[in-house]
Amino acid sequence: MNPDGNPVLEGAASFHPGQGFFNPGARPSRDLGVLLARRLAAERPPRILDLMAGCGVRSLRYALEGNVRCLWANDADPQRERDLQRNLASLQDHCLVRRTSWSAHRLLADCLLRNERFDLVDLDAFGSPHSLIPLALEAVALNGLLYLASTDGRGPTGHDRTAALRRFGASARTHPASWEQGLRLQIGLMARIAWSQGRGLEPVISFSDGRAFRTAVRLRRHPRSDEETFLGLVAVCHGCGDQQVQSMRHLRRWLPCTCASNGESALAVSGPLWIGPLQHQPTLDAMAAESASLPRSVCRASGALLERLRRDRGWPARSWPHALVARRIGTAPPTLQRLVERLRQEGFLAVANGVMPGQIRSDAPWPVILALAAEAVGGSVK
Ligand SMILES: C[S@@+](CC[C@H](N)C(=O)[O-])C[C@H]1O[C@@H](n2cnc3c(N)ncnc32)[C@H](O)[C@@H]1O
Ligand SMILES: [Zn+2]
């Protein structure tokens, strides 16, 4: 794009993307970032660190729409310096602004030495940002947020087991809720690092489009008493599709799968990963309420995404594609909503998965889900 062409408009920001990376399709992540900053501002105007700022669109939007106290925009690529200077020039009236072209490691190490912390650290990386997590968490103030993005999908979705072992120290097998598994591995890694630093961690919002895995987590002074029970393993039976979840704290033998002939089942186990909730619903409710009065900041796609996530707190960690239900019962199943209602009528927890469209989340045994689906349409389980 011509850096001197017409400026791009997004939210309250008008900016030149320059020759560097700007992805208009990632707008929902920026809209939700603005809403997160505004939640923090309800307590006090936040200090924000935009570690991989690109052309500076996030910084600009945080400052113009997020009621920010001070902002540090950084990108290691010196070519971005001109874009950042130009795009952020108008911010002097809004907040204190600092610009650098440092590597994120160097910047975070500098913050650690000077004991500088931020209420929101935005780490919008290409590829894997995992080596930065320890220093990034050190740079988050207590009760502040780390808003992390990774585009490293092959390892966590079970397509590169070596990469998953190296980056997460975890097993990653293929799972029907693959984007959710990627998020759970990412949160699990962040939780283990936060705990090793003596801190607690709580996921606030988690979402993915299969290319980027985005999570905002809140850093707590201490872990809650039961927090470690949320680190666990998930197993999928590649024979029948059943799923099991175990906390590492209460690890025991896997139950034999109902499909197992001669006692053997084809369980593919992933983890350790986060098996607790993916969303903090009170925060998402407040973000949704605020978004209604901010049509310029929150585009339609972002509003719809927030609505989906708000309805499903992301627990329990068992999720099946509607299409798999159809395959197993051998006929068109009831609609996902109808199946959710039937399971609830039977006293089970059931909800449309907010992270993975077209999937059902439930604590019901898989054979029960299939039997209720089949019964609703007069079919039978294959
Ligand atoms: C995904 S882009 C950022 C996009 C931007 N946040 C947005 O919303 O448009 C990632 C950016 O990280 C920068 N980058 C890559 N490695 C880095 C590092 N180690 N330290 C700091 N910046 C880095 C790249 O130059 C690139 O501009
Ligand atoms: Zn099975």
Tab-separated table of C-alpha atoms and ligand atoms in Angstrom:
chain	number	residue	atom	x	y	z
A	1	MET	CA	0.000	0.000	0.000
A	2	ASN	CA	1.199	3.489	-0.780
A	3	PRO	CA	2.253	4.991	2.564
A	4	ASP	CA	1.335	8.427	1.308
A	5	GLY	CA	-2.098	7.384	0.018
A	6	ASN	CA	-5.369	8.041	1.786
A	7	PRO	CA	-5.370	7.233	5.484
A	8	VAL	CA	-7.252	4.173	6.713
A	9	LEU	CA	-10.077	4.695	9.218
A	10	GLU	CA	-10.761	2.227	12.026
A	11	GLY	CA	-12.668	3.130	15.192
A	12	ALA	CA	-11.620	6.672	16.111
A	13	ALA	CA	-8.240	6.216	14.422
A	14	SER	CA	-7.065	7.567	11.110
A	15	PHE	CA	-3.654	6.216	10.114
A	16	HIS	CA	-1.271	5.214	7.335
A	17	PRO	CA	-0.522	1.472	7.365
A	18	GLY	CA	2.790	2.078	5.553
A	19	GLN	CA	4.740	-0.828	4.032
A	20	GLY	CA	4.611	-2.970	7.146
A	21	PHE	CA	2.154	-5.414	8.484
A	22	PHE	CA	-1.443	-4.284	8.870
A	23	ASN	CA	-4.260	-6.844	8.756
A	24	PRO	CA	-7.739	-5.276	8.446
A	25	GLY	CA	-9.209	-8.740	9.197
A	26	ALA	CA	-7.735	-8.625	12.707
A	27	ARG	CA	-10.034	-5.722	13.609
A	28	PRO	CA	-12.068	-7.736	16.183
A	29	SER	CA	-8.923	-8.280	18.238
A	30	ARG	CA	-8.303	-4.517	18.252
A	31	ASP	CA	-11.953	-3.681	19.064
A	32	LEU	CA	-11.934	-6.118	21.980
A	33	GLY	CA	-8.578	-4.697	23.111
A	34	VAL	CA	-10.144	-1.240	23.277
A	35	LEU	CA	-12.997	-2.630	25.382
A	36	LEU	CA	-10.499	-4.351	27.704
A	37	ALA	CA	-8.619	-1.065	28.135
A	38	ARG	CA	-11.889	0.694	28.959
A	39	ARG	CA	-12.688	-1.923	31.615
A	40	LEU	CA	-9.304	-1.217	33.200
A	41	ALA	CA	-9.982	2.520	32.931
A	42	ALA	CA	-13.120	2.072	35.045
A	43	GLU	CA	-10.652	1.631	37.970
A	44	ARG	CA	-8.020	4.100	36.778
A	45	PRO	CA	-6.634	5.151	33.376
A	46	PRO	CA	-4.307	2.316	32.360
A	47	ARG	CA	-0.634	2.295	31.401
A	48	ILE	CA	-0.324	0.363	28.139
A	49	LEU	CA	2.615	-1.357	26.471
A	50	ASP	CA	2.131	-2.202	22.767
A	51	LEU	CA	5.144	-4.496	22.299
A	52	MET	CA	4.738	-5.333	18.603
A	53	ALA	CA	2.968	-2.246	17.359
A	54	GLY	CA	3.452	-2.560	13.568
A	55	CYS	CA	2.178	0.727	12.115
A	56	GLY	CA	0.742	1.721	15.523
A	57	VAL	CA	-2.975	1.167	14.901
A	58	ARG	CA	-3.506	-0.509	18.282
A	59	SER	CA	-1.622	2.199	20.159
A	60	LEU	CA	-3.627	4.841	18.382
A	61	ARG	CA	-6.911	3.157	19.177
A	62	TYR	CA	-5.997	2.481	22.818
A	63	ALA	CA	-5.111	6.151	23.250
A	64	LEU	CA	-8.113	7.608	21.414
A	65	GLU	CA	-10.769	5.143	22.582
A	66	GLY	CA	-9.394	3.535	25.749
A	67	ASN	CA	-8.934	6.455	28.150
A	68	VAL	CA	-5.244	5.699	28.626
A	69	ARG	CA	-2.781	7.318	31.061
A	70	CYS	CA	0.413	6.499	29.166
A	71	LEU	CA	1.392	4.433	26.207
A	72	TRP	CA	4.605	2.808	24.989
A	73	ALA	CA	4.563	1.754	21.320
A	74	ASN	CA	7.384	-0.497	20.180
A	75	ASP	CA	8.276	-2.480	17.092
A	76	ALA	CA	11.653	-4.125	16.486
A	77	ASP	CA	11.558	-3.305	12.786
A	78	PRO	CA	13.285	0.081	12.327
A	79	GLN	CA	11.269	0.523	9.116
A	80	ARG	CA	8.182	1.001	11.314
A	81	GLU	CA	9.698	3.990	13.078
A	82	ARG	CA	8.469	6.468	10.474
A	83	ASP	CA	4.945	4.968	10.549
A	84	LEU	CA	4.810	5.105	14.340
A	85	GLN	CA	6.097	8.675	14.423
A	86	ARG	CA	3.615	9.808	11.832
A	87	ASN	CA	0.582	7.880	13.081
A	88	LEU	CA	1.060	8.678	16.769
A	89	ALA	CA	2.002	12.349	16.304
A	90	SER	CA	-1.488	13.544	17.191
A	91	LEU	CA	-1.558	11.766	20.576
A	92	GLN	CA	0.370	14.283	22.644
A	93	ASP	CA	-2.913	15.813	23.864
A	94	HIS	CA	-4.321	12.430	24.920
A	95	CYS	CA	-1.616	10.760	26.971
A	96	LEU	CA	2.108	10.350	27.510
A	97	VAL	CA	3.572	8.524	24.523
A	98	ARG	CA	6.904	6.763	24.119
A	99	ARG	CA	8.160	5.135	20.895
A	100	THR	CA	11.018	2.653	20.482
A	101	SER	CA	12.403	0.211	17.904
A	102	TRP	CA	13.729	-2.392	20.321
A	103	SER	CA	13.411	-6.150	20.357
A	104	ALA	CA	10.631	-7.153	22.724
A	105	HIS	CA	13.105	-9.165	24.846
A	106	ARG	CA	15.316	-6.163	25.315
A	107	LEU	CA	12.410	-3.884	26.143
A	108	LEU	CA	10.953	-6.295	28.702
A	109	ALA	CA	14.361	-6.902	30.292
A	110	ASP	CA	14.760	-3.125	30.583
A	111	CYS	CA	11.347	-2.874	32.290
A	112	LEU	CA	12.316	-5.655	34.718
A	113	LEU	CA	15.548	-3.874	35.658
A	114	ARG	CA	13.706	-0.600	36.234
A	115	ASN	CA	10.723	-2.256	37.917
A	116	GLU	CA	8.323	-0.726	35.391
A	117	ARG	CA	4.921	-2.378	34.982
A	118	PHE	CA	1.818	-1.853	32.847
A	119	ASP	CA	-1.897	-2.422	33.325
A	120	LEU	CA	-2.168	-3.862	29.824
A	121	VAL	CA	0.639	-5.537	27.884
A	122	ASP	CA	-0.386	-6.192	24.276
A	123	LEU	CA	1.794	-8.823	22.587
A	124	ASP	CA	0.512	-9.191	19.035
A	125	ALA	CA	3.103	-11.530	17.556
A	126	PHE	CA	3.729	-13.296	14.282
A	127	GLY	CA	4.436	-16.973	14.945
A	128	SER	CA	5.196	-18.081	18.455
A	129	PRO	CA	5.566	-15.493	21.257
A	130	HIS	CA	6.030	-18.156	23.928
A	131	SER	CA	9.643	-17.409	24.818
A	132	LEU	CA	8.513	-13.888	25.764
A	133	ILE	CA	5.815	-14.962	28.224
A	134	PRO	CA	7.981	-15.036	31.408
A	135	LEU	CA	9.266	-11.490	30.869
A	136	ALA	CA	5.889	-10.258	29.585
A	137	LEU	CA	4.148	-11.491	32.754
A	138	GLU	CA	6.830	-9.760	34.860
A	139	ALA	CA	5.863	-6.507	33.097
A	140	VAL	CA	2.148	-6.813	34.008
A	141	ALA	CA	0.964	-4.942	37.106
A	142	LEU	CA	-1.073	-6.891	39.663
A	143	ASN	CA	-4.659	-7.243	38.401
A	144	GLY	CA	-3.451	-6.086	34.997
A	145	LEU	CA	-3.803	-7.954	31.702
A	146	LEU	CA	-1.507	-9.719	29.263
A	147	TYR	CA	-3.241	-9.736	25.864
A	148	LEU	CA	-1.350	-12.307	23.839
A	149	ALA	CA	-1.652	-13.433	20.217
A	150	SER	CA	0.124	-16.339	18.570
A	151	THR	CA	-0.146	-17.458	14.966
A	152	ASP	CA	1.684	-20.678	15.715
A	153	GLY	CA	-1.114	-23.156	14.934
A	154	ARG	CA	0.473	-26.411	13.732
A	155	GLY	CA	1.926	-27.482	17.065
A	156	PRO	CA	-1.028	-26.777	19.372
A	157	THR	CA	-3.613	-28.227	16.967
A	158	GLY	CA	-1.810	-31.575	16.897
A	159	HIS	CA	-0.140	-31.310	13.472
A	160	ASP	CA	3.446	-30.967	14.703
A	161	ARG	CA	3.996	-32.892	17.911
A	162	THR	CA	7.664	-31.917	18.192
A	163	ALA	CA	6.820	-28.210	17.948
A	164	ALA	CA	4.166	-28.602	20.671
A	165	LEU	CA	6.668	-30.340	22.963
A	166	ARG	CA	9.299	-27.682	22.383
A	167	ARG	CA	7.005	-24.647	22.740
A	168	PHE	CA	4.483	-25.814	25.343
A	169	GLY	CA	6.249	-28.759	27.005
A	170	ALA	CA	3.044	-30.616	26.214
A	171	SER	CA	1.563	-33.356	24.103
A	172	ALA	CA	-0.818	-32.082	21.401
A	173	ARG	CA	-2.902	-34.596	19.471
A	174	THR	CA	-5.601	-33.848	16.924
A	175	HIS	CA	-8.872	-32.874	18.599
A	176	PRO	CA	-12.207	-31.860	17.029
A	177	ALA	CA	-12.121	-28.574	18.978
A	178	SER	CA	-8.642	-27.802	17.634
A	179	TRP	CA	-8.734	-23.992	18.007
A	180	GLU	CA	-9.932	-24.392	21.572
A	181	GLN	CA	-7.114	-26.847	22.245
A	182	GLY	CA	-4.633	-24.270	20.922
A	183	LEU	CA	-6.031	-21.693	23.352
A	184	ARG	CA	-5.988	-24.146	26.255
A	185	LEU	CA	-2.342	-25.064	25.635
A	186	GLN	CA	-1.455	-21.366	25.489
A	187	ILE	CA	-3.293	-20.542	28.728
A	188	GLY	CA	-1.863	-23.653	30.398
A	189	LEU	CA	1.651	-22.462	29.581
A	190	MET	CA	0.918	-18.941	30.866
A	191	ALA	CA	-0.577	-20.359	34.077
A	192	ARG	CA	2.447	-22.564	34.767
A	193	ILE	CA	4.787	-19.612	34.253
A	194	ALA	CA	2.657	-17.295	36.435
A	195	TRP	CA	2.523	-19.925	39.203
A	196	SER	CA	6.294	-20.401	39.027
A	197	GLN	CA	6.571	-16.631	39.606
A	198	GLY	CA	4.286	-16.956	42.645
A	199	ARG	CA	1.346	-15.320	40.853
A	200	GLY	CA	-2.194	-16.404	40.008
A	201	LEU	CA	-3.776	-16.218	36.582
A	202	GLU	CA	-7.328	-15.942	35.314
A	203	PRO	CA	-8.395	-16.073	31.655
A	204	VAL	CA	-10.572	-13.074	30.761
A	205	ILE	CA	-11.245	-13.628	27.058
A	206	SER	CA	-10.080	-16.294	24.600
A	207	PHE	CA	-10.866	-16.602	20.893
A	208	SER	CA	-9.433	-17.834	17.621
A	209	ASP	CA	-10.166	-17.931	13.911
A	210	GLY	CA	-7.886	-20.918	13.441
A	211	ARG	CA	-4.978	-18.686	12.364
A	212	ALA	CA	-4.422	-16.506	15.437
A	213	PHE	CA	-4.893	-17.694	19.017
A	214	ARG	CA	-5.745	-14.747	21.235
A	215	THR	CA	-6.081	-14.681	25.019
A	216	ALA	CA	-6.226	-11.946	27.620
A	217	VAL	CA	-5.319	-13.158	31.112
A	218	ARG	CA	-5.467	-11.279	34.399
A	219	LEU	CA	-2.457	-11.514	36.702
A	220	ARG	CA	-3.305	-12.032	40.383
A	221	ARG	CA	-1.060	-11.511	43.413
A	222	HIS	CA	-1.497	-15.206	44.405
A	223	PRO	CA	-3.109	-18.250	42.823
A	224	ARG	CA	-6.593	-19.032	44.170
A	225	SER	CA	-6.647	-22.125	46.385
A	226	ASP	CA	-8.049	-24.433	43.680
A	227	GLU	CA	-6.373	-22.834	40.665
A	228	GLU	CA	-3.992	-25.737	39.935
A	229	THR	CA	-6.936	-28.111	39.445
A	230	PHE	CA	-7.436	-26.305	36.118
A	231	LEU	CA	-4.243	-27.817	34.716
A	232	GLY	CA	-5.101	-31.131	33.138
A	233	LEU	CA	-5.218	-33.551	30.254
A	234	VAL	CA	-7.875	-34.182	27.638
A	235	ALA	CA	-8.322	-37.465	25.808
A	236	VAL	CA	-10.232	-38.135	22.600
A	237	CYS	CA	-11.184	-41.633	21.532
A	238	HIS	CA	-10.427	-41.871	17.832
A	239	GLY	CA	-12.668	-44.923	17.734
A	240	CYS	CA	-16.016	-43.421	18.752
A	241	GLY	CA	-15.328	-39.730	19.431
A	242	ASP	CA	-15.807	-39.847	23.207
A	243	GLN	CA	-13.813	-37.363	25.280
A	244	GLN	CA	-12.431	-37.472	28.821
A	245	VAL	CA	-10.872	-34.728	30.935
A	246	GLN	CA	-8.662	-35.113	34.006
A	247	SER	CA	-7.051	-32.630	36.361
A	248	MET	CA	-3.326	-33.270	36.882
A	249	ARG	CA	-4.021	-32.797	40.570
A	250	HIS	CA	-6.224	-35.906	40.730
A	251	LEU	CA	-4.642	-37.967	38.001
A	252	ARG	CA	-5.838	-41.561	37.702
A	253	ARG	CA	-6.281	-44.201	35.019
A	254	TRP	CA	-8.389	-43.304	32.002
A	255	LEU	CA	-11.787	-44.985	32.015
A	256	PRO	CA	-12.145	-47.696	29.391
A	257	CYS	CA	-14.070	-46.212	26.470
A	258	THR	CA	-17.512	-47.677	25.815
A	259	CYS	CA	-16.433	-48.498	22.239
A	260	ALA	CA	-13.412	-50.506	23.378
A	261	SER	CA	-13.306	-54.085	22.235
A	262	ASN	CA	-10.977	-56.292	24.343
A	263	GLY	CA	-10.446	-53.426	26.790
A	264	GLU	CA	-8.328	-51.339	24.382
A	265	SER	CA	-9.440	-47.930	23.224
A	266	ALA	CA	-7.762	-45.448	20.913
A	267	LEU	CA	-7.331	-42.557	23.331
A	268	ALA	CA	-5.233	-39.626	22.071
A	269	VAL	CA	-4.121	-37.595	25.098
A	270	SER	CA	-3.176	-33.895	25.005
A	271	GLY	CA	-1.755	-31.734	27.763
A	272	PRO	CA	-0.903	-30.455	30.201
A	273	LEU	CA	-3.310	-27.694	29.248
A	274	TRP	CA	-5.882	-25.399	30.852
A	275	ILE	CA	-9.150	-27.261	31.523
A	276	GLY	CA	-10.873	-24.384	33.349
A	277	PRO	CA	-13.135	-21.636	31.949
A	278	LEU	CA	-11.852	-19.683	28.942
A	279	GLN	CA	-13.910	-16.538	29.510
A	280	HIS	CA	-14.561	-14.326	32.546
A	281	GLN	CA	-18.238	-13.720	32.007
A	282	PRO	CA	-18.698	-10.671	34.290
A	283	THR	CA	-15.976	-8.852	32.346
A	284	LEU	CA	-17.469	-9.902	29.001
A	285	ASP	CA	-20.932	-8.800	30.153
A	286	ALA	CA	-19.545	-5.379	31.076
A	287	MET	CA	-17.684	-5.143	27.744
A	288	ALA	CA	-20.863	-6.031	25.847
A	289	ALA	CA	-22.911	-3.451	27.773
A	290	GLU	CA	-20.326	-0.788	26.990
A	291	SER	CA	-20.012	-1.783	23.337
A	292	ALA	CA	-23.661	-0.893	22.762
A	293	SER	CA	-22.774	2.766	23.306
A	294	LEU	CA	-19.625	2.576	21.147
A	295	PRO	CA	-20.761	1.667	17.612
A	296	ARG	CA	-17.689	3.334	16.112
A	297	SER	CA	-15.266	1.318	18.246
A	298	VAL	CA	-16.946	-2.065	17.964
A	299	CYS	CA	-17.771	-3.265	14.456
A	300	ARG	CA	-20.574	-5.721	13.801
A	301	ALA	CA	-18.245	-8.769	13.573
A	302	SER	CA	-16.631	-7.886	16.905
A	303	GLY	CA	-20.044	-7.437	18.548
A	304	ALA	CA	-21.173	-10.839	17.261
A	305	LEU	CA	-17.954	-12.491	18.454
A	306	LEU	CA	-18.317	-10.965	21.916
A	307	GLU	CA	-21.916	-12.139	22.090
A	308	ARG	CA	-20.895	-15.726	21.236
A	309	LEU	CA	-18.112	-15.770	23.798
A	310	ARG	CA	-20.329	-14.249	26.477
A	311	ARG	CA	-22.856	-17.084	26.190
A	312	ASP	CA	-20.252	-19.837	26.692
A	313	ARG	CA	-17.760	-19.532	29.548
A	314	GLY	CA	-15.692	-22.289	27.954
A	315	TRP	CA	-16.225	-25.035	30.504
A	316	PRO	CA	-16.206	-28.032	30.641
A	317	ALA	CA	-13.409	-28.762	28.170
A	318	ARG	CA	-15.492	-31.241	26.131
A	319	SER	CA	-16.781	-30.177	22.724
A	320	TRP	CA	-18.047	-32.003	19.653
A	321	PRO	CA	-18.853	-30.829	16.108
A	322	HIS	CA	-22.537	-30.977	15.233
A	323	ALA	CA	-21.424	-32.750	12.031
A	324	LEU	CA	-19.878	-35.565	14.095
A	325	VAL	CA	-23.211	-36.079	15.897
A	326	ALA	CA	-24.818	-36.376	12.441
A	327	ARG	CA	-22.216	-38.920	11.310
A	328	ARG	CA	-22.628	-41.033	14.426
A	329	ILE	CA	-26.435	-41.171	14.329
A	330	GLY	CA	-26.482	-41.591	10.564
A	331	THR	CA	-29.060	-38.923	9.839
A	332	ALA	CA	-29.557	-35.169	10.124
A	333	PRO	CA	-29.483	-34.438	13.872
A	334	PRO	CA	-31.707	-31.908	15.632
A	335	THR	CA	-30.410	-28.351	15.381
A	336	LEU	CA	-27.578	-27.522	17.716
A	337	GLN	CA	-29.903	-25.313	19.760
A	338	ARG	CA	-32.501	-28.068	20.035
A	339	LEU	CA	-29.845	-30.546	21.188
A	340	VAL	CA	-28.644	-28.030	23.782
A	341	GLU	CA	-32.235	-27.716	25.061
A	342	ARG	CA	-32.740	-31.512	25.225
A	343	LEU	CA	-29.530	-31.999	27.196
A	344	ARG	CA	-30.496	-29.221	29.599
A	345	GLN	CA	-33.946	-30.778	30.070
A	346	GLU	CA	-32.119	-33.934	31.176
A	347	GLY	CA	-30.135	-31.912	33.727
A	348	PHE	CA	-26.824	-31.708	31.840
A	349	LEU	CA	-24.745	-28.668	31.188
A	350	ALA	CA	-24.910	-27.846	27.479
A	351	VAL	CA	-24.159	-24.793	25.355
A	352	ALA	CA	-23.193	-23.847	21.799
A	353	ASN	CA	-19.389	-23.522	21.805
A	354	GLY	CA	-18.475	-19.816	21.639
A	355	VAL	CA	-14.934	-20.421	20.376
A	356	MET	CA	-15.690	-23.070	17.745
A	357	PRO	CA	-18.840	-22.319	15.733
A	358	GLY	CA	-20.966	-25.395	14.996
A	359	GLN	CA	-19.873	-27.332	18.088
A	360	ILE	CA	-21.704	-28.344	21.249
A	361	ARG	CA	-20.119	-28.236	24.697
A	362	SER	CA	-21.536	-30.531	27.364
A	363	ASP	CA	-20.766	-32.523	30.478
A	364	ALA	CA	-23.123	-35.295	29.321
A	365	PRO	CA	-21.640	-38.705	28.462
A	366	TRP	CA	-21.083	-38.966	24.705
A	367	PRO	CA	-23.419	-41.971	24.349
A	368	VAL	CA	-26.170	-39.913	26.035
A	369	ILE	CA	-25.619	-36.971	23.672
A	370	LEU	CA	-25.901	-39.329	20.705
A	371	ALA	CA	-28.932	-41.150	22.111
A	372	LEU	CA	-30.811	-37.889	22.753
A	373	ALA	CA	-29.912	-36.592	19.297
A	374	ALA	CA	-31.062	-39.825	17.676
A	375	GLU	CA	-34.259	-39.955	19.732
A	376	ALA	CA	-35.124	-36.388	18.700
A	377	VAL	CA	-35.093	-37.326	15.007
A	378	GLY	CA	-36.157	-40.959	15.218
A	379	GLY	CA	-32.701	-42.333	14.250
A	380	SER	CA	-30.270	-44.656	15.981
A	381	VAL	CA	-26.632	-44.469	17.008
A	382	LYS	CA	-24.221	-46.150	14.561
B	1	LIG	C1	1.389	-9.127	13.873
B	1	LIG	S1	2.423	-7.745	13.568
B	1	LIG	C2	1.754	-6.483	14.583
B	1	LIG	C3	0.491	-5.895	14.058
B	1	LIG	C4	-0.092	-4.772	14.850
B	1	LIG	N1	-0.111	-5.023	16.284
B	1	LIG	C5	-1.522	-4.488	14.352
B	1	LIG	O1	-2.506	-4.673	15.069
B	1	LIG	O2	-1.625	-4.081	13.173
B	1	LIG	C6	3.864	-8.193	14.425
B	1	LIG	C7	4.930	-7.087	14.508
B	1	LIG	O3	5.934	-7.532	15.413
B	1	LIG	C8	7.177	-7.007	15.017
B	1	LIG	N2	8.180	-7.874	15.651
B	1	LIG	C9	8.543	-9.117	15.260
B	1	LIG	N3	9.440	-9.631	16.141
B	1	LIG	C10	9.607	-8.696	17.114
B	1	LIG	C11	10.380	-8.648	18.301
B	1	LIG	N4	11.159	-9.669	18.662
B	1	LIG	N5	10.303	-7.560	19.085
B	1	LIG	C12	9.485	-6.518	18.738
B	1	LIG	N6	8.744	-6.494	17.601
B	1	LIG	C13	8.798	-7.572	16.804
B	1	LIG	C14	7.131	-7.053	13.507
B	1	LIG	O4	8.001	-6.065	12.964
B	1	LIG	C15	5.652	-6.760	13.211
B	1	LIG	O5	5.455	-5.395	12.895
B	2	ZN	ZN	-14.333	-44.926	22.096
